[in-house]
PDB file of C-alpha atoms in Angstrom:
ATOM      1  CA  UNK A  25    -143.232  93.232 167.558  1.00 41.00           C
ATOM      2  CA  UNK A  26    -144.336  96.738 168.174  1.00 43.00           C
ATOM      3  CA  UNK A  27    -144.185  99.670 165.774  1.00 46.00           C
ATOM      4  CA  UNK A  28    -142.017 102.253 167.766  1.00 44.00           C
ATOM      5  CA  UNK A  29    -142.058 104.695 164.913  1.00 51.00           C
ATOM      6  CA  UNK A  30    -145.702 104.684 164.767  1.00 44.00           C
ATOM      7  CA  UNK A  31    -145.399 105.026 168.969  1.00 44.00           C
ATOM      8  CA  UNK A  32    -142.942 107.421 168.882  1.00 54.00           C
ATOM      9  CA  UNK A  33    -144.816 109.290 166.227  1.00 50.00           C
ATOM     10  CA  UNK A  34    -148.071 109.169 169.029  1.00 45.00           C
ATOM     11  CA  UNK A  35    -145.761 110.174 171.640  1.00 50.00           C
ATOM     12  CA  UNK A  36    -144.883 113.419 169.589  1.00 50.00           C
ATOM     13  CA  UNK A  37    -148.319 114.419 168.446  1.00 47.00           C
ATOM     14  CA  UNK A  38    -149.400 114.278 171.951  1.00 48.00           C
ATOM     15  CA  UNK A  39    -146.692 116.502 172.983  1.00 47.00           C
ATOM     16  CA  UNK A  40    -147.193 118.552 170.255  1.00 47.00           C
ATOM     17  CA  UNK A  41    -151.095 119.114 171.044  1.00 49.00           C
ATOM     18  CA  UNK A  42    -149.629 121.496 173.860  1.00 56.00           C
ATOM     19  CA  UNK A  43    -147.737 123.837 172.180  1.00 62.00           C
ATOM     20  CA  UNK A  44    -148.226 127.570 172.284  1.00 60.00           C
ATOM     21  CA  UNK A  45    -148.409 128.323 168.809  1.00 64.00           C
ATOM     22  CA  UNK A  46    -151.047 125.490 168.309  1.00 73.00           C
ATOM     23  CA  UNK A  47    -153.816 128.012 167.473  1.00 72.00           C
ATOM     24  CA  UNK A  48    -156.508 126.263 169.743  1.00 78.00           C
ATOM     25  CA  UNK A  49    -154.198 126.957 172.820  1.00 77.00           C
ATOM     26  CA  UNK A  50    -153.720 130.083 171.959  1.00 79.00           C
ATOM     27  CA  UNK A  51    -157.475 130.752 171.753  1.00 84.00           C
ATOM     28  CA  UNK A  52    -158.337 129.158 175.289  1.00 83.00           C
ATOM     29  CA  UNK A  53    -155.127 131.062 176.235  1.00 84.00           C
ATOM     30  CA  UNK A  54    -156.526 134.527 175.172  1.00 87.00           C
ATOM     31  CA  UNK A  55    -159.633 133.968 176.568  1.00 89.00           C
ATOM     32  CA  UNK A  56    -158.786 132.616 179.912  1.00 88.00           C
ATOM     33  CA  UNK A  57    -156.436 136.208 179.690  1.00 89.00           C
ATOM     34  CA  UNK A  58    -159.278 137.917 178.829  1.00 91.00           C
ATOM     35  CA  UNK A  59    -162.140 136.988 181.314  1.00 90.00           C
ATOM     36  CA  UNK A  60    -159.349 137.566 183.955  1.00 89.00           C
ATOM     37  CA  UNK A  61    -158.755 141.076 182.593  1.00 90.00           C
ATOM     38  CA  UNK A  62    -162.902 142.090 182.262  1.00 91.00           C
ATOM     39  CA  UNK A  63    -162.917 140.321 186.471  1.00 89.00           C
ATOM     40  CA  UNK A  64    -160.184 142.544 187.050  1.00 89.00           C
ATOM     41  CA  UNK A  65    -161.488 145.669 185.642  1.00 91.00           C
ATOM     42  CA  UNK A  66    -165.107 145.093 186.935  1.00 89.00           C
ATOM     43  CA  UNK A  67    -163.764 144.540 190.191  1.00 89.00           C
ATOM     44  CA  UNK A  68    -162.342 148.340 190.145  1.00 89.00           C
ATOM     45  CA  UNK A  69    -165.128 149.507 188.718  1.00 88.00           C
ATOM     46  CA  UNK A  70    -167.324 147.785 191.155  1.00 88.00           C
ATOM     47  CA  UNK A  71    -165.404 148.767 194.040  1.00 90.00           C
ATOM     48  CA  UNK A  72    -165.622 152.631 193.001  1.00 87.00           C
ATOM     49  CA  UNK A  73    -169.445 152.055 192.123  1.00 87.00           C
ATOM     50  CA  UNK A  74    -169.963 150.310 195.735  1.00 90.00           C
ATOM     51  CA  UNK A  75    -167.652 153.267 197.635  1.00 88.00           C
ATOM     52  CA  UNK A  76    -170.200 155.994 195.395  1.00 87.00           C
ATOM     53  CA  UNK A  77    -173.534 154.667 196.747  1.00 89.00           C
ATOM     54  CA  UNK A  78    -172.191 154.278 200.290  1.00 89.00           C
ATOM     55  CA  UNK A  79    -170.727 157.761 200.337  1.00 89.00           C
ATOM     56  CA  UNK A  80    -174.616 159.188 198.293  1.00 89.00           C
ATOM     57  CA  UNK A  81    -176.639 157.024 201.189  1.00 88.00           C
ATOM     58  CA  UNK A  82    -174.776 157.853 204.553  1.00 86.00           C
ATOM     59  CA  UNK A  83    -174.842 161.574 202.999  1.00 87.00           C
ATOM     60  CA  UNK A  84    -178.383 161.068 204.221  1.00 89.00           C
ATOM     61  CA  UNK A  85    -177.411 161.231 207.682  1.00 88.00           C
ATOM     62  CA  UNK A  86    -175.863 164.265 207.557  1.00 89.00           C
ATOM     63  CA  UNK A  87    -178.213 165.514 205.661  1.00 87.00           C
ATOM     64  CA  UNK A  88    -181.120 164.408 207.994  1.00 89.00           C
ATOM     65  CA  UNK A  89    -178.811 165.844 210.853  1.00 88.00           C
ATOM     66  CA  UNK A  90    -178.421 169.254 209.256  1.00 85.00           C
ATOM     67  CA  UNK A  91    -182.198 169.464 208.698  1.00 82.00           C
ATOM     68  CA  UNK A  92    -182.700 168.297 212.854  1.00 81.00           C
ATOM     69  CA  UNK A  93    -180.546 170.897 214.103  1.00 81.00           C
ATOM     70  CA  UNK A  94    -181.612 173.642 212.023  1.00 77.00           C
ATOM     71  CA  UNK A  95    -185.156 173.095 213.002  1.00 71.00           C
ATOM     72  CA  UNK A  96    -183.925 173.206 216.494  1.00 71.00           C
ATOM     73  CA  UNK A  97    -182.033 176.420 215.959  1.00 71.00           C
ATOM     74  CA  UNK A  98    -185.507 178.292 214.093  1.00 65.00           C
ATOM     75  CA  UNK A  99    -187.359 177.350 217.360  1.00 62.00           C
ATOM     76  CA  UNK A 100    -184.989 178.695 219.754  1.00 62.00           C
ATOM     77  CA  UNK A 101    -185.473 181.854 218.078  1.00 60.00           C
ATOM     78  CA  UNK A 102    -182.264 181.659 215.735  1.00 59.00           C
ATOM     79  CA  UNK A 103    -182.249 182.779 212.062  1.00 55.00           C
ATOM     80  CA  UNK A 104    -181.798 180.272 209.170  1.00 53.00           C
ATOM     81  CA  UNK A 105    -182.617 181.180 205.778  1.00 57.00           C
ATOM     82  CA  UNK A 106    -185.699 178.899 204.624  1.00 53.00           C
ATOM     83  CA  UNK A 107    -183.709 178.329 201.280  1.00 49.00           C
ATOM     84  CA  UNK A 108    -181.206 176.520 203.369  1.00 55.00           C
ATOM     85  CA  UNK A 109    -184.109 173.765 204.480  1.00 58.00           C
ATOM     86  CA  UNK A 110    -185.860 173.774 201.551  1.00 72.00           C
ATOM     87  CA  UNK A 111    -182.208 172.700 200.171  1.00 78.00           C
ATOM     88  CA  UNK A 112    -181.711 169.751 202.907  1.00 82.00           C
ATOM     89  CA  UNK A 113    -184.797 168.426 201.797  1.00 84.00           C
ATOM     90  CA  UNK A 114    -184.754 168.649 198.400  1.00 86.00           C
ATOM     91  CA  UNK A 115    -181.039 166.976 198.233  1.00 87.00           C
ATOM     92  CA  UNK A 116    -182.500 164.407 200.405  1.00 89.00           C
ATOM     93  CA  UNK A 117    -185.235 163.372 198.444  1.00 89.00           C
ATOM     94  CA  UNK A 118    -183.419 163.777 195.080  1.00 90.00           C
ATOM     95  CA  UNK A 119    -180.400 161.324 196.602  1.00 90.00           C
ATOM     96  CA  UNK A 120    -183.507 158.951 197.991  1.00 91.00           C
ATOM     97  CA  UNK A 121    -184.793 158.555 194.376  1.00 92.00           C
ATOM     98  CA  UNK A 122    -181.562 158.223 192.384  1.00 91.00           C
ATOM     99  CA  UNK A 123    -180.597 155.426 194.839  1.00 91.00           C
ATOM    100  CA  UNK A 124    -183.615 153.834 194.369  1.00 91.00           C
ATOM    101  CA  UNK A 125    -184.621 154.294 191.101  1.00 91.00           C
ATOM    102  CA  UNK A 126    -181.208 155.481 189.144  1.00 88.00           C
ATOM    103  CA  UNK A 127    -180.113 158.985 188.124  1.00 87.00           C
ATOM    104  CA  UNK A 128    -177.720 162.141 188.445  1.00 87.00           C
ATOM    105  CA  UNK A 129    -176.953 162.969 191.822  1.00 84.00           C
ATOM    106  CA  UNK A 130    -174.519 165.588 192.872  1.00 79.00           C
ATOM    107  CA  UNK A 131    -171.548 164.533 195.152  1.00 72.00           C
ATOM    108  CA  UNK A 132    -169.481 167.066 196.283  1.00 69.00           C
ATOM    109  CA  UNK A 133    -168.168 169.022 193.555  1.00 74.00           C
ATOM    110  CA  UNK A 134    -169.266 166.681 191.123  1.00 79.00           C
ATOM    111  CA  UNK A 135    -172.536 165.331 189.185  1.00 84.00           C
ATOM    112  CA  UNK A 136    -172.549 160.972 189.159  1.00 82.00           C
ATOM    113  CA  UNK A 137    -175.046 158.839 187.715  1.00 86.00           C
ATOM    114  CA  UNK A 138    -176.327 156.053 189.817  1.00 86.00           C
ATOM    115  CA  UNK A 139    -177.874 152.870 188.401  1.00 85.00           C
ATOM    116  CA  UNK A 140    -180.989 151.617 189.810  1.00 89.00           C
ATOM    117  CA  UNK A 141    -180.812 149.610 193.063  1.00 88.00           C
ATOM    118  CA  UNK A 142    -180.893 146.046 191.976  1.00 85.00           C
ATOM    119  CA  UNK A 143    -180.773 144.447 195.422  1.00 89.00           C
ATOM    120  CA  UNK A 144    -184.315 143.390 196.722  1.00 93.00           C
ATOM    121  CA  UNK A 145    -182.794 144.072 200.551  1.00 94.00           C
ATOM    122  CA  UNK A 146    -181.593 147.508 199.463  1.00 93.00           C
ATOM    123  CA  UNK A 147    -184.644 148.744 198.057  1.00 93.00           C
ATOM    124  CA  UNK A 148    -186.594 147.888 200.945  1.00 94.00           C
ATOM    125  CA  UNK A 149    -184.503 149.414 203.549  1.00 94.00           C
ATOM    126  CA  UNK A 150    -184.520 152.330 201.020  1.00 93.00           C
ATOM    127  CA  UNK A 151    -188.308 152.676 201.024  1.00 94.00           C
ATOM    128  CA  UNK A 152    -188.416 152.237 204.708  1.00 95.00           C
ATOM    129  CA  UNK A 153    -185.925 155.080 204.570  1.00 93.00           C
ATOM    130  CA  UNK A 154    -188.434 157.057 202.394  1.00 93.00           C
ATOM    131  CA  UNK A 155    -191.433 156.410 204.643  1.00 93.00           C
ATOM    132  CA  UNK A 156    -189.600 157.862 207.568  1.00 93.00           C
ATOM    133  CA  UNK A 157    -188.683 160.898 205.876  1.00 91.00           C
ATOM    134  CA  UNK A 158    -192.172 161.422 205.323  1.00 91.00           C
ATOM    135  CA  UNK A 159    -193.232 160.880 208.692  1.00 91.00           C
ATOM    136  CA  UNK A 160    -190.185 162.871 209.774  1.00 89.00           C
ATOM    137  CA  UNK A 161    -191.409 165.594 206.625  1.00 86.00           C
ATOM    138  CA  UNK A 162    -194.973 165.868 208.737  1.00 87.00           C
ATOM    139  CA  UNK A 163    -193.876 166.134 211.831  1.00 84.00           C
ATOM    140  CA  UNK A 164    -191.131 169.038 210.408  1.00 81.00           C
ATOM    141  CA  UNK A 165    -194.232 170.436 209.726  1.00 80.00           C
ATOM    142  CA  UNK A 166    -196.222 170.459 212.377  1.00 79.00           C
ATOM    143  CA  UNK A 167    -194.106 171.331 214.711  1.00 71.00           C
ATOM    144  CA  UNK A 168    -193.211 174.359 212.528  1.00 70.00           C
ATOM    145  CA  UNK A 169    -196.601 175.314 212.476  1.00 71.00           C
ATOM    146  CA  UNK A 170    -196.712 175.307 216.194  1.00 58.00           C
ATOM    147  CA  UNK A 171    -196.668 178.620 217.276  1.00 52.00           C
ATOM    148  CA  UNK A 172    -196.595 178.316 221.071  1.00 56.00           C
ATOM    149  CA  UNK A 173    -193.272 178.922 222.630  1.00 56.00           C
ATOM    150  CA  UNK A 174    -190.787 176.056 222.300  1.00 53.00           C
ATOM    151  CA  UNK A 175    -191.473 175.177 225.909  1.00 52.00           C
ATOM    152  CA  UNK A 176    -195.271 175.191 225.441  1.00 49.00           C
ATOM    153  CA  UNK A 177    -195.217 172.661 222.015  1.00 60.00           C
ATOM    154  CA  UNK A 178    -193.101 169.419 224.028  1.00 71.00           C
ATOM    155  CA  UNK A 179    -195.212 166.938 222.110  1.00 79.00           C
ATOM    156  CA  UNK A 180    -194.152 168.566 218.353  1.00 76.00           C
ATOM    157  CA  UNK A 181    -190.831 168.475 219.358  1.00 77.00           C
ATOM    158  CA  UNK A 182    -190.865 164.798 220.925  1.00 83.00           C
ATOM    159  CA  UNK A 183    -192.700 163.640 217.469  1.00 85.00           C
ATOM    160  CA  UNK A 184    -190.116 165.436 215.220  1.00 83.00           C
ATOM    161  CA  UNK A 185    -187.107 164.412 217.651  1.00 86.00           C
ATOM    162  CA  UNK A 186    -188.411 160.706 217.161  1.00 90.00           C
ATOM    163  CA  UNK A 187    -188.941 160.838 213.710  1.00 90.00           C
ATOM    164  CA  UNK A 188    -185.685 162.307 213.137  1.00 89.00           C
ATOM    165  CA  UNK A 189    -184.406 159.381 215.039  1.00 91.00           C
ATOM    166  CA  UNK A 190    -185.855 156.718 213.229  1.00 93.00           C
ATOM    167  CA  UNK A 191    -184.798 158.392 209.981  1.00 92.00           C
ATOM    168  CA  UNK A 192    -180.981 158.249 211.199  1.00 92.00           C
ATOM    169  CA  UNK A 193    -181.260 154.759 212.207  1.00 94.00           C
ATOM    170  CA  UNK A 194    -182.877 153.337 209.271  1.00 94.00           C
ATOM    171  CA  UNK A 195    -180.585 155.400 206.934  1.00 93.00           C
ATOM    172  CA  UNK A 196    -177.658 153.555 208.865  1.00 93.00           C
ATOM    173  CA  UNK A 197    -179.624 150.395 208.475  1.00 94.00           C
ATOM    174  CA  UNK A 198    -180.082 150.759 204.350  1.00 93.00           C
ATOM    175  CA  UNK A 199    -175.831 151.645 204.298  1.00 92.00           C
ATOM    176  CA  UNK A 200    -175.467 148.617 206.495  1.00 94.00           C
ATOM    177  CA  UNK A 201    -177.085 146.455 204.161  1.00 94.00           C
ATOM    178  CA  UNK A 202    -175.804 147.893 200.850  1.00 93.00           C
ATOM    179  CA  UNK A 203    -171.897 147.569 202.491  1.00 93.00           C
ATOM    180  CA  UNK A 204    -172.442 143.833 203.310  1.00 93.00           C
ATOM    181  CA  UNK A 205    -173.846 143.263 199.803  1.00 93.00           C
ATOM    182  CA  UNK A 206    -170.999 145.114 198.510  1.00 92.00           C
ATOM    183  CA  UNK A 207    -168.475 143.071 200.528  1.00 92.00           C
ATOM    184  CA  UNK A 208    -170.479 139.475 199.459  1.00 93.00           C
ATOM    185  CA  UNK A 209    -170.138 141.106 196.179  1.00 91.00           C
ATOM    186  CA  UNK A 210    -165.811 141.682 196.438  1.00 90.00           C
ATOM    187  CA  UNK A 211    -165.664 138.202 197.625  1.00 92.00           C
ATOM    188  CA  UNK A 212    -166.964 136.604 194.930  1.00 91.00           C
ATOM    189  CA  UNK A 213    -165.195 138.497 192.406  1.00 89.00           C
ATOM    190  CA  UNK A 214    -162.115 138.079 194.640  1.00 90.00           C
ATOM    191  CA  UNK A 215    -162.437 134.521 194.581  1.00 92.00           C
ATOM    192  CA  UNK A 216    -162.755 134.422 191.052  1.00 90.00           C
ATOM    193  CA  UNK A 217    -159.489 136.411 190.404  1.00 89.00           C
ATOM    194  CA  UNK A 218    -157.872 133.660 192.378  1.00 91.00           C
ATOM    195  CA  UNK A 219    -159.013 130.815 190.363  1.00 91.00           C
ATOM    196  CA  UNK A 220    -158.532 132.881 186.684  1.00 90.00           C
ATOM    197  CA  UNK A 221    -154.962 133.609 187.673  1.00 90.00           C
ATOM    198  CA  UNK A 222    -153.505 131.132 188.566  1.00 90.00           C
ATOM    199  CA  UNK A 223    -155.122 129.190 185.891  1.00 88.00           C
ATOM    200  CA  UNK A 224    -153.677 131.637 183.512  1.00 88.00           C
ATOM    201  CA  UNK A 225    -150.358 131.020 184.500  1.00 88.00           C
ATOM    202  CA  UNK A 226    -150.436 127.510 184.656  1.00 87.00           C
ATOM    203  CA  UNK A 227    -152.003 127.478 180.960  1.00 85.00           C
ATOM    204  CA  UNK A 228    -149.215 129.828 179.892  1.00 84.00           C
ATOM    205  CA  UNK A 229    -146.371 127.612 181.605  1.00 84.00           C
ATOM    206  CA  UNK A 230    -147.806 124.562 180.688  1.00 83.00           C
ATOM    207  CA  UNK A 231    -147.740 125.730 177.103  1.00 81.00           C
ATOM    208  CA  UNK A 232    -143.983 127.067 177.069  1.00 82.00           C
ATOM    209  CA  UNK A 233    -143.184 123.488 178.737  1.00 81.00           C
ATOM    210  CA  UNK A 234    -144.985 121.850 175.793  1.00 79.00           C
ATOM    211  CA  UNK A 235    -143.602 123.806 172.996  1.00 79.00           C
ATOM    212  CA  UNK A 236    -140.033 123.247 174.947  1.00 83.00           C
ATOM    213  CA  UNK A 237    -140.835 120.188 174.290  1.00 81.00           C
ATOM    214  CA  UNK A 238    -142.246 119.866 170.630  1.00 79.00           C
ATOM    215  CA  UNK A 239    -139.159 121.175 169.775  1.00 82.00           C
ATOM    216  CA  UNK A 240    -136.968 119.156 171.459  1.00 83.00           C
ATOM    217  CA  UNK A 241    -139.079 116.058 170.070  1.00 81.00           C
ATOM    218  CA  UNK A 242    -138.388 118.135 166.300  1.00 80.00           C
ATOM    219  CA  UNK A 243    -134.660 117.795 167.068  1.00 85.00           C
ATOM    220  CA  UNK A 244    -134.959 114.427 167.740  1.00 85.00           C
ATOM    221  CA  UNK A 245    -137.174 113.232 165.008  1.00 84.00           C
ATOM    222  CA  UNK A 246    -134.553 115.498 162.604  1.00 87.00           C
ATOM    223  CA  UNK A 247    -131.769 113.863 164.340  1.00 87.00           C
ATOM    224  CA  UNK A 248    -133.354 109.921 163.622  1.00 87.00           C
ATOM    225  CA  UNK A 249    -134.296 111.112 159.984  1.00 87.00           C
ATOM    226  CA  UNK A 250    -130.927 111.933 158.964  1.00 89.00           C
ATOM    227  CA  UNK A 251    -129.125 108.504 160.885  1.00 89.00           C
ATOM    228  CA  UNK A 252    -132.050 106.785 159.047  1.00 89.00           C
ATOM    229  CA  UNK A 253    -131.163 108.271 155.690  1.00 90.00           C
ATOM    230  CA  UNK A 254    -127.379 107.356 156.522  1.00 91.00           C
ATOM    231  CA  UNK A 255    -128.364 103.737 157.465  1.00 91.00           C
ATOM    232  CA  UNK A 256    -130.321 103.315 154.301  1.00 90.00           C
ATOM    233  CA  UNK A 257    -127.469 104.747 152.133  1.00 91.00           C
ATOM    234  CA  UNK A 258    -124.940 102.793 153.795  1.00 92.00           C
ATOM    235  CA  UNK A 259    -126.872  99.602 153.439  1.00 92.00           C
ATOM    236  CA  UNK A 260    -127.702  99.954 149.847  1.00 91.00           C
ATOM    237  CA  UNK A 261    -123.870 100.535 149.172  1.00 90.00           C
ATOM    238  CA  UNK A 262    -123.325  97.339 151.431  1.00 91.00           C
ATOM    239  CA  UNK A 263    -126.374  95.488 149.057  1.00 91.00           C
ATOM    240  CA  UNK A 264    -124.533  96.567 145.833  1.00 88.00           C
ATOM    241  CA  UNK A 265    -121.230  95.691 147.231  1.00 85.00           C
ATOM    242  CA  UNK A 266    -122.202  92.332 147.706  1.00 87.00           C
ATOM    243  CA  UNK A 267    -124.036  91.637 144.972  1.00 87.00           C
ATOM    244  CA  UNK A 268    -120.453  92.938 142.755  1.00 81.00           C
ATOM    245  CA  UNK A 269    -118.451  90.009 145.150  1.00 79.00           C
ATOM    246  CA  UNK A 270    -121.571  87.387 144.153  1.00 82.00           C
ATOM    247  CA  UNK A 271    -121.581  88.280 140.199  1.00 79.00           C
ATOM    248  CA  UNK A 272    -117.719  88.242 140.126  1.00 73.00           C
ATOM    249  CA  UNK A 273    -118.115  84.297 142.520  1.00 74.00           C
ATOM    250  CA  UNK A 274    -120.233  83.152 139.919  1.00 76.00           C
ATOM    251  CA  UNK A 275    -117.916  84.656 136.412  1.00 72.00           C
ATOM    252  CA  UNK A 276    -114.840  82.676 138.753  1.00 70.00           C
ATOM    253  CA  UNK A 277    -116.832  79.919 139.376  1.00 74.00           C
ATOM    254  CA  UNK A 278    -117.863  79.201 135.794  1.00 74.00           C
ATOM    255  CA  UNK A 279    -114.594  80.302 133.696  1.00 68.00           C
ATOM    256  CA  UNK A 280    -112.507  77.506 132.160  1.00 68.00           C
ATOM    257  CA  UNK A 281    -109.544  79.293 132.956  1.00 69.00           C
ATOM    258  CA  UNK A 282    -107.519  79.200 136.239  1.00 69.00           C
ATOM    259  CA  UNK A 283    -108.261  81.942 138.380  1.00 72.00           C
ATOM    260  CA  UNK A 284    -105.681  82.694 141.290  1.00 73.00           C
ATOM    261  CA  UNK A 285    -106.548  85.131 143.789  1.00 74.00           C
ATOM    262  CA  UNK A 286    -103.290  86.146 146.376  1.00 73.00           C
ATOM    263  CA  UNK A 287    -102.859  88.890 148.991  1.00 74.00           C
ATOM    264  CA  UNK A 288    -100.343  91.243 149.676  1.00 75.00           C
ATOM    265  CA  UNK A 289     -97.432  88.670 150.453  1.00 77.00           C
ATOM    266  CA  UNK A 290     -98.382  86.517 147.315  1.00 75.00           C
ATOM    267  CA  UNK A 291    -100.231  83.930 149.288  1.00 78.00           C
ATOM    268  CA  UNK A 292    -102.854  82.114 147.920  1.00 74.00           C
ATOM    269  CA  UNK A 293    -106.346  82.526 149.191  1.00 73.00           C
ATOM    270  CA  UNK A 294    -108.778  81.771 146.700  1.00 70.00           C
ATOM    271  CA  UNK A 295    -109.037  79.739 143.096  1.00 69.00           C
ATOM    272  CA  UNK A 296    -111.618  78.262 140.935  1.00 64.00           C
TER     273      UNK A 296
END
């Protein structure tokens, strides 16, 4: 015949191996919590750190624009301070290197560190960026240099125009790629916030069930206990009881004298 204390008593330790204050499940608790806490945070901070480097590259654009049109305005005979495209290009080129190769940048009102570009696609499109600005550099340049009226240097102005060009569309190329990396990137991260949640809050419920539980399994086991204690008393005041009625049998049994035992109405119901 089975034990069913011992199986009860297997029942409860399993039940008991998923409470919340079992200091195990409390550790794999916390740090389930706390990886989905650091993917949380480095999600923000990712995200801000993504929406930076976009805003610092497409800046490029504008900046390669700016540095078109006033070009374009010096040759028609317009005046633009040379500080103002010695600027352009030297915002350009310090932008170009801190997104390639990490450092302070300024962004509107503000000075931001950038981290070197990681991505193998990024930095390529970035040095394709920085071997059209060259080219586009020269042909600034030379077409500068021209001085036959604008009508007279067509071929300066087609080279710049065209290098200009290819600057803007690589530039939108190197944002391109950096914004689907950065989306492949919040994905992932995503993704994982979806799994780390949710297993979170099971953990956490599956705990509260358990310790529900535990205790409800401590009430019972209390409850038992005591009607086990009670049992026990009772039959060792049955076990002495009967052993009294057996000793006084036998002292009837064996005395000489007559022994008449009668009830409440004087009947007779026992003798020796």
């Amino acid at each position: 015949m089975p034990d069913y204390t011992l199986l009860d008593h297997a029942a409860r330790l399993r039940v008991a191996s998923l409470r919340i204050t079992d200091w195990r499940f409390l550790v794999l608790l916390a740090s389930v919590g706390a990886a989905t806490l650091a993917v949380g945070i480095h999600t923000a901070a990712q995200a801000e750190h993504d929406a930076l480097v976009i805003d610092v590259a497409g800046r490029q654009r504008m900046l390669t624009q700016r540095l078109t049109a006033e070009h374009q305005m010096i040759r028609l005979g317009q005046a633009v301070p040379d500080e103002t495209g010695r600027g352009v290009a030297r915002l350009f080129e310090e932008s170009l290197a801190a997104l390639m190769d990490g450092g302070a940048v300024s962004s509107g009102s503000r000075t931001v560190s950038l981290p070197r570009a990681a991505s193998r696609d990024f930095r390529l499109a970035l040095d394709e960026v920085g071997r059209s600005w060259a080219d586009l550099r020269g042909a600034s340049n030379a077409w500068m240099s021209d001085l036959r009226p604008a009508t007279e240097s067509l071929s300066a102005a087609a080279a710049f125009t065209a290098a200009s060009g290819r600057t803007l569309a690589l530039t939108d190329r190197a944002v391109q790629v950096y914004e689907r990396e950065a989306t492949a990137r919040a994905t992932r991260l995503r993704s994982m916030q979806m799994v780390l949640v949710p297993l979170w809050l099971a953990m956490l419920a599956t705990g509260l069930v358990g310790e529900r539980r535990a205790r409800e399994a401590d009430r019972t086991e209390l409850v038992n206990t005591e009607l086990q204690e009670r049992v026990a008393e009772r039959t060792e005041q049955l076990t002495a009881a009967n052993r009294r009625l057996q000793l006084f049998a036998a002292m009837v049994d064996s005395s000489d004298a007559a022994i008449v035992s009668v009830d409440s109405d004087r009947k007779i119901t026992s003798w020796n």
